[in-house]
């Protein structure tokens, strides 16, 4: 039997969240729903207008380049990519071809070929919702929005790692603050190139478009690997083509035979200046580096090293930077409550916030920290802590006050507990004698009785210790 190797390379576009568009000062607003609101003669493509480079967009891509450890080109320019389509009335898209802003770089051990800057196209709204539409409406709100394109080398070998790469890139763009990168909103768009081969050279690749979720990326890649493998097994040829993804059917389908780059007749846009990055103060790399905060990979390491969090816990903190920041405030200056705080924040507190539809924390870090210390000092039981936490959701006050008001402080008064224990022992002769004969479960029962009598306010560890002492 032959063994087949799958190879995947990704091309990912992300809309940058600059205030204005790539080559004009029309507003860049992904949430604008009224068609053709944020437009001007430049982004609508009127003849005779002149584009002006948005420096903020260039800075955003430079930050991405720094973050992935890519080479920042000192010389860069914009090219015209010529083609006809109603969403690009100039007859060309301004992009970068020979001199991309960034060359190389790495994410998740996957080599990146390049990152460049271009302009987004208008959106076409097909009236009947299929390809046999009778008419289409053009909305130019998106036309000219700065679009970053990142291309990977063909070095990915599974659907899962293709999905993981896209997820990690999304995180990175969000941490850098350069794009919201919501796939559902089309702010991040993934195209997957896939080939399968049973020799040491590459097989013919297909390119799958319109993947608008991470799951779709993984499913489409897996589907193509299977489809191409079957073709090869039957001695049939894989056609080099562009395919679409039907999420409902879970299938890719042929769209068109792929055009070659020479069809686009790229050439440098004569309307735009060529850029010498090192000579433009706004693009000073050292200054840009200082603007970049802690990135996901560094944060993962720090959370592991400083807090001993598990990989799973770390990923939740990475996905929810606000919660991670809150956690750090809670444990600041008290390493004893780290483990407790991780558990209570990630399970109980997140659960409560979600239940109440809240996206930001409502309990001050100080009060949360105090609650953790109370558990740690055995002042409250874990059951009591959960109750106090729920009460703190309504009223962000000192947990000690809530505990007192609701009788949730643990009884650690030995004298009082001793009396309760003696009473339980006399009332449960049978259980006591079972325990003495060696039945461990009986001790649990007695402790349970102690918790019941004290309405959960006794410290179970203390009960256990004192029962044992009284019964030997
Ligand atoms: P094209 O000229 O067809 O657009 P490129 O060389 O520009 O091809 O590569 C486009 C994308 O396709 C890149 O992400 C690259 O990694 C990927 N790619 C190239 N060759 C293959 C292959 N044989 N199998 C899978 N992906 C590939
Ligand atoms: Mg290409």
Short mmCIF file of C-alpha atoms and ligand atoms in Angstrom, two decimals:
data_model
loop_
_atom_site.label_atom_id
_atom_site.label_comp_id
_atom_site.label_asym_id
_atom_site.label_seq_id
_atom_site.Cartn_x
_atom_site.Cartn_y
_atom_site.Cartn_z
CA UNK A 1 0.00 0.00 0.00
CA UNK A 2 1.17 3.50 -0.78
CA UNK A 3 1.51 6.09 1.91
CA UNK A 4 0.19 9.54 1.18
CA UNK A 5 1.43 12.76 2.68
CA UNK A 6 -0.80 15.80 2.86
CA UNK A 7 0.69 19.28 2.54
CA UNK A 8 -1.09 22.46 3.46
CA UNK A 9 -0.19 26.12 3.04
CA UNK A 10 -2.43 28.90 4.29
CA UNK A 11 -3.17 32.36 2.96
CA UNK A 12 -4.88 34.47 5.59
CA UNK A 13 -6.35 37.93 5.21
CA UNK A 14 -7.14 40.15 8.16
CA UNK A 15 -8.84 43.54 8.14
CA UNK A 16 -6.82 46.01 10.16
CA UNK A 17 -8.74 48.14 12.61
CA UNK A 18 -7.37 51.53 11.66
CA UNK A 19 -9.56 54.61 12.00
CA UNK A 20 -9.55 55.32 8.28
CA UNK A 21 -9.14 53.30 5.10
CA UNK A 22 -5.89 52.26 3.41
CA UNK A 23 -5.56 55.07 0.86
CA UNK A 24 -8.14 57.70 1.82
CA UNK A 25 -9.70 59.19 4.95
CA UNK A 26 -13.08 57.45 4.68
CA UNK A 27 -13.99 55.80 7.94
CA UNK A 28 -12.95 52.18 8.43
CA UNK A 29 -15.93 50.77 10.30
CA UNK A 30 -16.69 47.05 10.08
CA UNK A 31 -19.95 47.57 11.96
CA UNK A 32 -21.49 50.09 9.54
CA UNK A 33 -24.65 48.44 8.24
CA UNK A 34 -25.99 51.19 5.97
CA UNK A 35 -24.47 50.47 2.53
CA UNK A 36 -22.19 53.03 0.89
CA UNK A 37 -21.94 55.28 3.94
CA UNK A 38 -18.18 55.41 4.44
CA UNK A 39 -17.07 56.17 0.92
CA UNK A 40 -15.28 58.84 -1.10
CA UNK A 41 -14.07 59.20 -4.70
CA UNK A 42 -10.79 57.42 -3.84
CA UNK A 43 -12.22 54.19 -2.39
CA UNK A 44 -15.00 54.07 -4.94
CA UNK A 45 -12.32 54.17 -7.61
CA UNK A 46 -13.07 57.34 -9.52
CA UNK A 47 -10.50 58.16 -12.20
CA UNK A 48 -8.13 61.00 -11.45
CA UNK A 49 -8.13 60.51 -7.69
CA UNK A 50 -4.91 59.92 -5.80
CA UNK A 51 -4.30 57.37 -3.03
CA UNK A 52 -2.39 58.32 0.13
CA UNK A 53 -0.76 55.62 2.29
CA UNK A 54 -2.28 55.11 5.75
CA UNK A 55 0.74 55.01 8.04
CA UNK A 56 -1.17 53.34 10.85
CA UNK A 57 -1.85 50.35 8.58
CA UNK A 58 1.84 50.06 7.77
CA UNK A 59 2.68 50.29 11.47
CA UNK A 60 0.21 47.48 12.21
CA UNK A 61 1.84 45.13 9.72
CA UNK A 62 5.30 46.06 11.02
CA UNK A 63 4.13 45.07 14.51
CA UNK A 64 2.96 41.72 13.17
CA UNK A 65 6.36 41.31 11.53
CA UNK A 66 8.15 42.02 14.80
CA UNK A 67 5.87 39.64 16.72
CA UNK A 68 6.49 36.71 14.35
CA UNK A 69 10.22 37.39 14.15
CA UNK A 70 10.06 38.13 10.45
CA UNK A 71 12.45 40.25 8.45
CA UNK A 72 11.26 43.81 8.06
CA UNK A 73 11.95 44.95 4.52
CA UNK A 74 13.74 48.21 4.37
CA UNK A 75 12.48 48.83 0.87
CA UNK A 76 8.83 48.27 0.08
CA UNK A 77 6.34 49.36 -2.54
CA UNK A 78 2.76 48.87 -3.64
CA UNK A 79 1.76 47.15 -6.85
CA UNK A 80 -1.35 47.04 -8.98
CA UNK A 81 -2.92 43.63 -9.29
CA UNK A 82 -5.01 43.91 -12.41
CA UNK A 83 -8.27 42.06 -12.88
CA UNK A 84 -11.88 42.78 -13.65
CA UNK A 85 -14.64 42.28 -11.13
CA UNK A 86 -17.56 44.51 -10.11
CA UNK A 87 -16.24 44.79 -6.54
CA UNK A 88 -13.08 46.53 -7.77
CA UNK A 89 -14.10 49.28 -10.21
CA UNK A 90 -10.55 50.64 -10.71
CA UNK A 91 -9.80 47.41 -12.56
CA UNK A 92 -6.98 46.67 -10.14
CA UNK A 93 -6.39 46.10 -6.45
CA UNK A 94 -3.51 47.90 -4.78
CA UNK A 95 -1.41 45.17 -3.18
CA UNK A 96 2.23 44.26 -2.72
CA UNK A 97 3.98 41.77 -4.92
CA UNK A 98 7.74 41.82 -5.21
CA UNK A 99 8.55 43.75 -2.05
CA UNK A 100 6.22 42.73 0.78
CA UNK A 101 6.59 44.55 4.09
CA UNK A 102 7.60 41.36 5.92
CA UNK A 103 9.52 38.30 4.79
CA UNK A 104 9.75 35.13 6.88
CA UNK A 105 8.72 34.64 10.47
CA UNK A 106 7.24 31.82 12.46
CA UNK A 107 4.05 30.95 14.37
CA UNK A 108 3.45 27.58 16.08
CA UNK A 109 6.67 26.26 14.49
CA UNK A 110 5.18 26.97 11.06
CA UNK A 111 7.28 29.03 8.69
CA UNK A 112 5.72 32.12 7.23
CA UNK A 113 6.62 33.19 3.72
CA UNK A 114 5.51 36.80 3.79
CA UNK A 115 3.12 39.36 5.18
CA UNK A 116 1.96 42.20 2.98
CA UNK A 117 -0.54 45.01 2.90
CA UNK A 118 -3.34 45.58 0.40
CA UNK A 119 -6.81 47.06 0.13
CA UNK A 120 -10.05 45.17 0.64
CA UNK A 121 -12.67 45.06 -2.09
CA UNK A 122 -16.31 46.17 -2.04
CA UNK A 123 -18.95 43.62 -1.02
CA UNK A 124 -21.37 42.21 -3.56
CA UNK A 125 -24.80 41.29 -2.34
CA UNK A 126 -26.32 38.77 -4.69
CA UNK A 127 -30.07 39.22 -4.72
CA UNK A 128 -31.09 35.60 -4.97
CA UNK A 129 -28.29 34.37 -2.78
CA UNK A 130 -26.81 31.97 -5.31
CA UNK A 131 -24.54 32.13 -8.31
CA UNK A 132 -27.43 32.32 -10.80
CA UNK A 133 -28.51 35.66 -9.37
CA UNK A 134 -30.34 38.11 -11.55
CA UNK A 135 -28.73 41.17 -10.04
CA UNK A 136 -26.14 42.16 -7.47
CA UNK A 137 -25.81 45.20 -5.27
CA UNK A 138 -22.42 46.73 -4.51
CA UNK A 139 -21.58 48.12 -1.08
CA UNK A 140 -18.35 50.13 -0.93
CA UNK A 141 -18.11 50.45 2.85
CA UNK A 142 -15.46 47.73 2.87
CA UNK A 143 -13.71 48.91 -0.29
CA UNK A 144 -10.26 50.21 0.55
CA UNK A 145 -10.18 48.88 4.12
CA UNK A 146 -6.57 47.97 4.97
CA UNK A 147 -6.09 44.26 4.57
CA UNK A 148 -3.10 42.32 5.77
CA UNK A 149 -2.26 39.11 3.95
CA UNK A 150 -0.09 36.47 5.56
CA UNK A 151 1.13 33.48 3.55
CA UNK A 152 2.66 30.37 5.07
CA UNK A 153 5.12 27.99 3.51
CA UNK A 154 3.66 24.61 2.47
CA UNK A 155 4.79 22.97 5.71
CA UNK A 156 1.55 22.08 7.49
CA UNK A 157 0.56 18.43 7.45
CA UNK A 158 -2.75 18.06 9.23
CA UNK A 159 -6.16 19.65 9.40
CA UNK A 160 -5.74 20.19 13.13
CA UNK A 161 -2.47 22.10 12.85
CA UNK A 162 -3.95 24.23 10.06
CA UNK A 163 -6.80 25.16 12.43
CA UNK A 164 -4.42 25.74 15.32
CA UNK A 165 -2.27 28.02 13.20
CA UNK A 166 -5.28 30.16 12.31
CA UNK A 167 -6.36 30.30 15.97
CA UNK A 168 -2.91 31.35 17.09
CA UNK A 169 -2.74 34.05 14.43
CA UNK A 170 -6.12 35.38 15.55
CA UNK A 171 -4.85 35.58 19.13
CA UNK A 172 -1.70 37.34 18.03
CA UNK A 173 -3.61 39.95 15.99
CA UNK A 174 -5.87 40.60 18.96
CA UNK A 175 -3.00 40.87 21.43
CA UNK A 176 -1.27 43.30 19.09
CA UNK A 177 -4.52 45.23 18.83
CA UNK A 178 -4.23 45.43 15.05
CA UNK A 179 -7.36 43.48 14.10
CA UNK A 180 -10.44 42.05 15.78
CA UNK A 181 -10.00 39.10 13.40
CA UNK A 182 -13.50 37.71 13.85
CA UNK A 183 -13.86 34.97 11.27
CA UNK A 184 -17.65 35.05 11.45
CA UNK A 185 -17.61 38.73 10.50
CA UNK A 186 -15.14 38.21 7.67
CA UNK A 187 -12.51 40.28 9.52
CA UNK A 188 -10.22 37.29 9.16
CA UNK A 189 -10.49 35.07 6.08
CA UNK A 190 -8.61 31.84 5.59
CA UNK A 191 -7.77 30.17 2.30
CA UNK A 192 -6.25 26.73 2.48
CA UNK A 193 -4.02 25.21 -0.21
CA UNK A 194 -3.96 21.46 -0.04
CA UNK A 195 -2.09 18.78 -1.91
CA UNK A 196 -1.54 15.09 -1.42
CA UNK A 197 1.37 13.07 -2.72
CA UNK A 198 2.84 9.57 -2.48
CA UNK A 199 6.27 10.70 -3.66
CA UNK A 200 8.84 13.08 -2.25
CA UNK A 201 7.63 15.91 -4.52
CA UNK A 202 4.48 17.93 -4.07
CA UNK A 203 1.19 16.88 -5.59
CA UNK A 204 -1.15 19.23 -7.43
CA UNK A 205 -2.80 21.62 -5.00
CA UNK A 206 -6.30 22.94 -4.70
CA UNK A 207 -7.19 26.17 -2.97
CA UNK A 208 -10.29 26.26 -0.77
CA UNK A 209 -11.96 29.61 -0.18
CA UNK A 210 -14.78 31.03 1.94
CA UNK A 211 -13.89 29.29 5.15
CA UNK A 212 -15.50 31.38 7.84
CA UNK A 213 -14.76 29.52 11.03
CA UNK A 214 -11.89 27.52 12.47
CA UNK A 215 -14.01 24.40 12.37
CA UNK A 216 -14.68 25.02 8.67
CA UNK A 217 -10.92 25.29 8.06
CA UNK A 218 -10.31 21.95 9.74
CA UNK A 219 -13.25 20.20 8.09
CA UNK A 220 -12.47 21.52 4.61
CA UNK A 221 -8.81 20.52 4.85
CA UNK A 222 -9.71 17.05 6.09
CA UNK A 223 -12.29 16.73 3.30
CA UNK A 224 -9.80 17.73 0.60
CA UNK A 225 -7.13 15.37 1.92
CA UNK A 226 -9.60 12.53 1.70
CA UNK A 227 -10.96 13.53 -1.70
CA UNK A 228 -7.51 13.91 -3.24
CA UNK A 229 -6.24 10.69 -1.70
CA UNK A 230 -9.14 8.79 -3.22
CA UNK A 231 -8.49 10.32 -6.64
CA UNK A 232 -4.84 9.29 -6.47
CA UNK A 233 -5.71 5.80 -5.29
CA UNK A 234 -7.93 5.45 -8.37
CA UNK A 235 -5.13 6.75 -10.60
CA UNK A 236 -7.09 9.89 -11.31
CA UNK A 237 -5.67 13.41 -11.48
CA UNK A 238 -6.21 16.21 -9.00
CA UNK A 239 -7.10 19.37 -10.90
CA UNK A 240 -5.40 22.60 -9.88
CA UNK A 241 -8.44 24.63 -9.07
CA UNK A 242 -10.13 26.97 -6.66
CA UNK A 243 -12.81 25.29 -4.60
CA UNK A 244 -15.52 26.61 -2.33
CA UNK A 245 -16.66 25.16 0.96
CA UNK A 246 -20.29 24.20 1.57
CA UNK A 247 -20.61 24.19 5.32
CA UNK A 248 -24.07 22.60 5.30
CA UNK A 249 -23.05 19.66 3.14
CA UNK A 250 -19.57 19.51 4.62
CA UNK A 251 -18.06 19.38 1.12
CA UNK A 252 -15.77 21.39 -1.10
CA UNK A 253 -16.91 22.08 -4.66
CA UNK A 254 -15.14 23.23 -7.81
CA UNK A 255 -15.40 26.97 -8.51
CA UNK A 256 -12.88 27.71 -11.21
CA UNK A 257 -9.54 26.68 -12.64
CA UNK A 258 -6.88 28.77 -10.92
CA UNK A 259 -5.35 31.76 -12.64
CA UNK A 260 -1.56 32.19 -12.60
CA UNK A 261 0.07 35.27 -11.14
CA UNK A 262 1.18 36.47 -14.58
CA UNK A 263 -2.50 36.91 -15.47
CA UNK A 264 -2.61 39.82 -13.05
CA UNK A 265 0.17 41.81 -14.74
CA UNK A 266 1.46 43.19 -11.48
CA UNK A 267 3.42 46.44 -11.72
CA UNK A 268 4.41 49.13 -9.19
CA UNK A 269 1.61 51.64 -8.63
CA UNK A 270 2.91 54.93 -10.10
CA UNK A 271 0.53 56.92 -7.88
CA UNK A 272 2.23 55.83 -4.64
CA UNK A 273 5.66 56.61 -3.23
CA UNK A 274 8.09 53.78 -2.65
CA UNK A 275 8.94 53.44 1.01
CA UNK A 276 12.31 53.29 2.72
CA UNK A 277 11.16 52.10 6.13
CA UNK A 278 14.27 53.14 8.09
CA UNK A 279 13.96 56.71 6.88
CA UNK A 280 10.40 57.25 8.07
CA UNK A 281 10.20 58.21 11.77
CA UNK A 282 6.72 56.70 12.32
CA UNK A 283 8.06 53.30 11.28
CA UNK A 284 11.03 53.20 13.66
CA UNK A 285 11.19 49.54 14.61
CA UNK A 286 12.65 50.05 18.09
CA UNK A 287 9.82 52.39 19.02
CA UNK A 288 7.24 49.96 17.61
CA UNK A 289 8.72 47.15 19.70
CA UNK A 290 8.08 49.18 22.83
CA UNK A 291 4.42 49.57 21.88
CA UNK A 292 3.94 45.81 21.78
CA UNK A 293 2.73 44.36 25.06
CA UNK A 294 3.17 40.81 26.29
CA UNK A 295 2.34 38.31 23.55
CA UNK A 296 0.56 34.95 24.02
CA UNK A 297 3.68 32.78 23.94
CA UNK A 298 5.46 34.82 26.62
CA UNK A 299 2.33 34.93 28.73
CA UNK A 300 1.90 31.16 28.56
CA UNK A 301 5.43 30.67 29.83
CA UNK A 302 5.01 33.19 32.62
CA UNK A 303 1.73 31.68 33.81
CA UNK A 304 3.32 28.28 33.90
CA UNK A 305 6.43 29.44 35.69
CA UNK A 306 4.93 31.94 38.12
CA UNK A 307 1.60 30.30 38.87
CA UNK A 308 2.08 26.63 38.02
CA UNK A 309 -1.14 26.70 36.02
CA UNK A 310 -1.96 23.72 33.80
CA UNK A 311 -1.94 24.07 30.00
CA UNK A 312 -5.72 23.98 29.96
CA UNK A 313 -6.02 26.71 32.59
CA UNK A 314 -3.42 28.78 30.78
CA UNK A 315 -5.39 28.65 27.53
CA UNK A 316 -8.48 30.03 29.26
CA UNK A 317 -6.41 32.91 30.62
CA UNK A 318 -4.88 33.48 27.18
CA UNK A 319 -8.32 33.62 25.55
CA UNK A 320 -9.63 35.96 28.25
CA UNK A 321 -6.95 38.60 28.89
CA UNK A 322 -9.27 40.62 31.13
CA UNK A 323 -9.80 37.64 33.40
CA UNK A 324 -6.07 36.91 33.41
CA UNK A 325 -5.35 40.46 34.47
CA UNK A 326 -7.96 40.19 37.21
CA UNK A 327 -6.44 36.94 38.44
CA UNK A 328 -3.04 38.58 38.65
CA UNK A 329 -4.50 41.40 40.74
CA UNK A 330 -6.21 38.92 43.04
CA UNK A 331 -3.05 36.94 43.82
CA UNK A 332 -0.72 39.93 43.89
CA UNK A 333 1.35 39.69 47.04
CA UNK A 334 -0.13 36.42 48.27
CA UNK A 335 1.30 33.31 46.69
CA UNK A 336 -0.62 31.06 49.12
CA UNK A 337 -3.92 31.69 47.36
CA UNK A 338 -2.75 31.08 43.78
CA UNK A 339 -4.15 27.56 43.40
CA UNK A 340 -7.43 28.51 45.04
CA UNK A 341 -7.78 31.65 42.94
CA UNK A 342 -7.20 29.75 39.69
CA UNK A 343 -9.93 27.27 40.62
CA UNK A 344 -12.45 29.77 41.91
CA UNK A 345 -11.95 32.24 39.07
CA UNK A 346 -11.95 29.74 36.20
CA UNK A 347 -14.83 27.60 37.40
CA UNK A 348 -17.13 29.33 39.89
CA UNK A 349 -16.64 32.99 39.06
CA UNK A 350 -16.58 32.59 35.26
CA UNK A 351 -19.69 30.42 35.57
CA UNK A 352 -21.51 33.08 37.60
CA UNK A 353 -20.48 35.87 35.23
CA UNK A 354 -21.66 33.86 32.26
CA UNK A 355 -24.95 33.03 33.93
CA UNK A 356 -25.59 36.71 34.53
CA UNK A 357 -24.52 37.61 31.00
CA UNK A 358 -21.66 39.77 32.23
CA UNK A 359 -18.44 40.22 30.31
CA UNK A 360 -16.46 42.16 32.89
CA UNK A 361 -15.70 41.34 36.49
CA UNK A 362 -18.04 42.77 39.13
CA UNK A 363 -16.22 41.85 42.32
CA UNK A 364 -13.20 43.95 43.21
CA UNK A 365 -9.90 42.08 43.15
CA UNK A 366 -9.36 43.00 46.81
CA UNK A 367 -12.61 41.42 47.94
CA UNK A 368 -11.98 38.33 45.82
CA UNK A 369 -8.52 38.02 47.26
CA UNK A 370 -9.92 38.28 50.78
CA UNK A 371 -12.41 35.52 50.04
CA UNK A 372 -9.56 33.27 48.93
CA UNK A 373 -7.62 34.01 52.12
CA UNK A 374 -10.67 33.15 54.21
CA UNK A 375 -10.81 29.72 52.60
CA UNK A 376 -7.10 29.31 53.01
CA UNK A 377 -7.30 30.21 56.71
CA UNK A 378 -10.19 27.79 57.27
CA UNK A 379 -12.49 30.62 58.20
CA UNK A 380 -15.07 29.34 55.73
CA UNK A 381 -15.73 26.00 54.08
CA UNK A 382 -15.60 25.59 50.31
CA UNK A 383 -19.39 25.26 50.35
CA UNK A 384 -19.61 28.52 52.29
CA UNK A 385 -17.18 30.19 49.87
CA UNK A 386 -19.41 29.35 46.93
CA UNK A 387 -22.41 30.85 48.71
CA UNK A 388 -20.49 33.98 49.63
CA UNK A 389 -19.27 34.34 46.05
CA UNK A 390 -22.83 34.19 44.74
CA UNK A 391 -23.85 36.85 47.27
CA UNK A 392 -20.88 39.02 46.29
CA UNK A 393 -22.19 39.08 42.72
CA UNK A 394 -25.07 41.24 43.97
CA UNK A 395 -23.12 43.20 46.49
CA UNK A 396 -19.42 43.81 46.05
CA UNK A 397 -18.53 44.16 49.73
CA UNK A 398 -16.10 42.61 52.19
CA UNK A 399 -16.69 38.82 52.17
CA UNK A 400 -16.08 38.72 55.93
CA UNK A 401 -19.17 40.87 56.48
CA UNK A 402 -21.25 38.67 54.16
CA UNK A 403 -20.01 35.56 55.95
CA UNK A 404 -20.97 36.95 59.34
CA UNK A 405 -24.34 38.23 58.20
CA UNK A 406 -25.24 34.83 56.75
CA UNK A 407 -23.77 32.66 59.49
CA UNK A 408 -21.19 31.19 57.13
CA UNK A 409 -18.11 31.63 59.26
CA UNK A 410 -16.71 28.23 60.19
CA UNK A 411 -16.94 27.27 63.83
CA UNK A 412 -13.39 26.66 64.86
CA UNK A 413 -14.12 27.04 68.55
CA UNK A 414 -12.85 23.75 69.97
CA UNK A 415 -14.94 23.86 73.13
CA UNK A 416 -18.19 24.32 71.26
CA UNK A 417 -17.34 21.67 68.67
CA UNK A 418 -16.30 19.24 71.36
CA UNK A 419 -19.81 19.43 72.86
CA UNK A 420 -21.41 18.83 69.47
CA UNK A 421 -19.15 15.84 68.86
CA UNK A 422 -19.95 14.25 72.18
CA UNK A 423 -23.65 14.64 71.52
CA UNK A 424 -23.34 13.02 68.09
CA UNK A 425 -21.33 10.13 69.52
CA UNK A 426 -23.96 9.33 72.15
CA UNK A 427 -26.77 9.57 69.60
CA UNK A 428 -25.11 7.19 67.11
CA UNK A 429 -24.01 4.16 69.07
CA UNK A 430 -24.24 1.73 66.19
CA UNK A 431 -22.19 3.89 63.80
CA UNK A 432 -19.61 4.45 66.49
CA UNK A 433 -19.17 0.76 67.16
CA UNK A 434 -18.91 0.08 63.39
CA UNK A 435 -16.16 2.63 63.19
CA UNK A 436 -14.34 1.04 66.08
CA UNK A 437 -14.54 -2.29 64.25
CA UNK A 438 -12.73 -0.65 61.35
CA UNK A 439 -15.46 0.72 59.07
CA UNK A 440 -13.93 3.95 57.75
CA UNK A 441 -17.15 5.12 56.08
CA UNK A 442 -18.73 5.49 59.49
CA UNK A 443 -16.35 8.30 60.31
CA UNK A 444 -17.52 10.13 57.21
CA UNK A 445 -21.10 9.73 58.39
CA UNK A 446 -20.26 11.23 61.77
CA UNK A 447 -18.47 14.16 60.15
CA UNK A 448 -21.53 14.64 57.94
CA UNK A 449 -23.69 14.82 61.05
CA UNK A 450 -21.35 17.42 62.50
CA UNK A 451 -21.65 19.54 59.33
CA UNK A 452 -25.43 19.17 59.47
CA UNK A 453 -25.75 20.23 63.08
CA UNK A 454 -23.50 23.24 62.51
CA UNK A 455 -25.29 24.08 59.24
CA UNK A 456 -22.06 23.68 57.33
CA UNK A 457 -20.18 26.17 59.42
CA UNK A 458 -17.80 23.70 61.07
CA UNK A 459 -14.44 23.00 59.56
CA UNK A 460 -14.62 19.39 58.28
CA UNK A 461 -10.90 18.83 58.83
CA UNK A 462 -11.26 19.87 62.43
CA UNK A 463 -14.31 17.64 62.90
CA UNK A 464 -12.40 14.69 61.51
CA UNK A 465 -9.46 15.27 63.80
CA UNK A 466 -11.63 15.69 66.89
CA UNK A 467 -13.87 12.68 66.15
CA UNK A 468 -10.78 10.55 65.76
CA UNK A 469 -9.38 11.77 69.05
CA UNK A 470 -12.64 11.15 70.88
CA UNK A 471 -13.05 7.65 69.47
CA UNK A 472 -9.61 6.25 70.29
P1 LIG B 1 0.18 30.29 -6.27
O1 LIG B 1 1.18 30.97 -7.15
O2 LIG B 1 -0.53 29.16 -6.90
O3 LIG B 1 -0.70 31.25 -5.56
P2 LIG B 1 2.03 30.23 -4.13
O4 LIG B 1 3.38 29.68 -4.35
O5 LIG B 1 1.86 31.70 -4.12
O6 LIG B 1 1.05 29.57 -5.15
O7 LIG B 1 1.50 29.65 -2.78
C1 LIG B 1 0.24 29.95 -2.32
C2 LIG B 1 -0.02 29.13 -1.07
O8 LIG B 1 -0.07 27.76 -1.44
C3 LIG B 1 1.06 29.24 -0.02
O9 LIG B 1 0.43 29.27 1.25
C4 LIG B 1 1.84 27.95 -0.16
O10 LIG B 1 2.38 27.53 1.05
C5 LIG B 1 0.79 27.00 -0.63
N1 LIG B 1 1.32 25.91 -1.44
C6 LIG B 1 2.22 25.98 -2.44
N2 LIG B 1 2.43 24.76 -2.95
C7 LIG B 1 1.66 23.88 -2.27
C8 LIG B 1 1.43 22.49 -2.32
N3 LIG B 1 2.01 21.72 -3.23
N4 LIG B 1 0.56 21.96 -1.45
C9 LIG B 1 -0.06 22.72 -0.55
N5 LIG B 1 0.11 24.03 -0.44
C10 LIG B 1 0.96 24.63 -1.31
MG1 LIG B 2 -0.44 33.20 -4.45
#
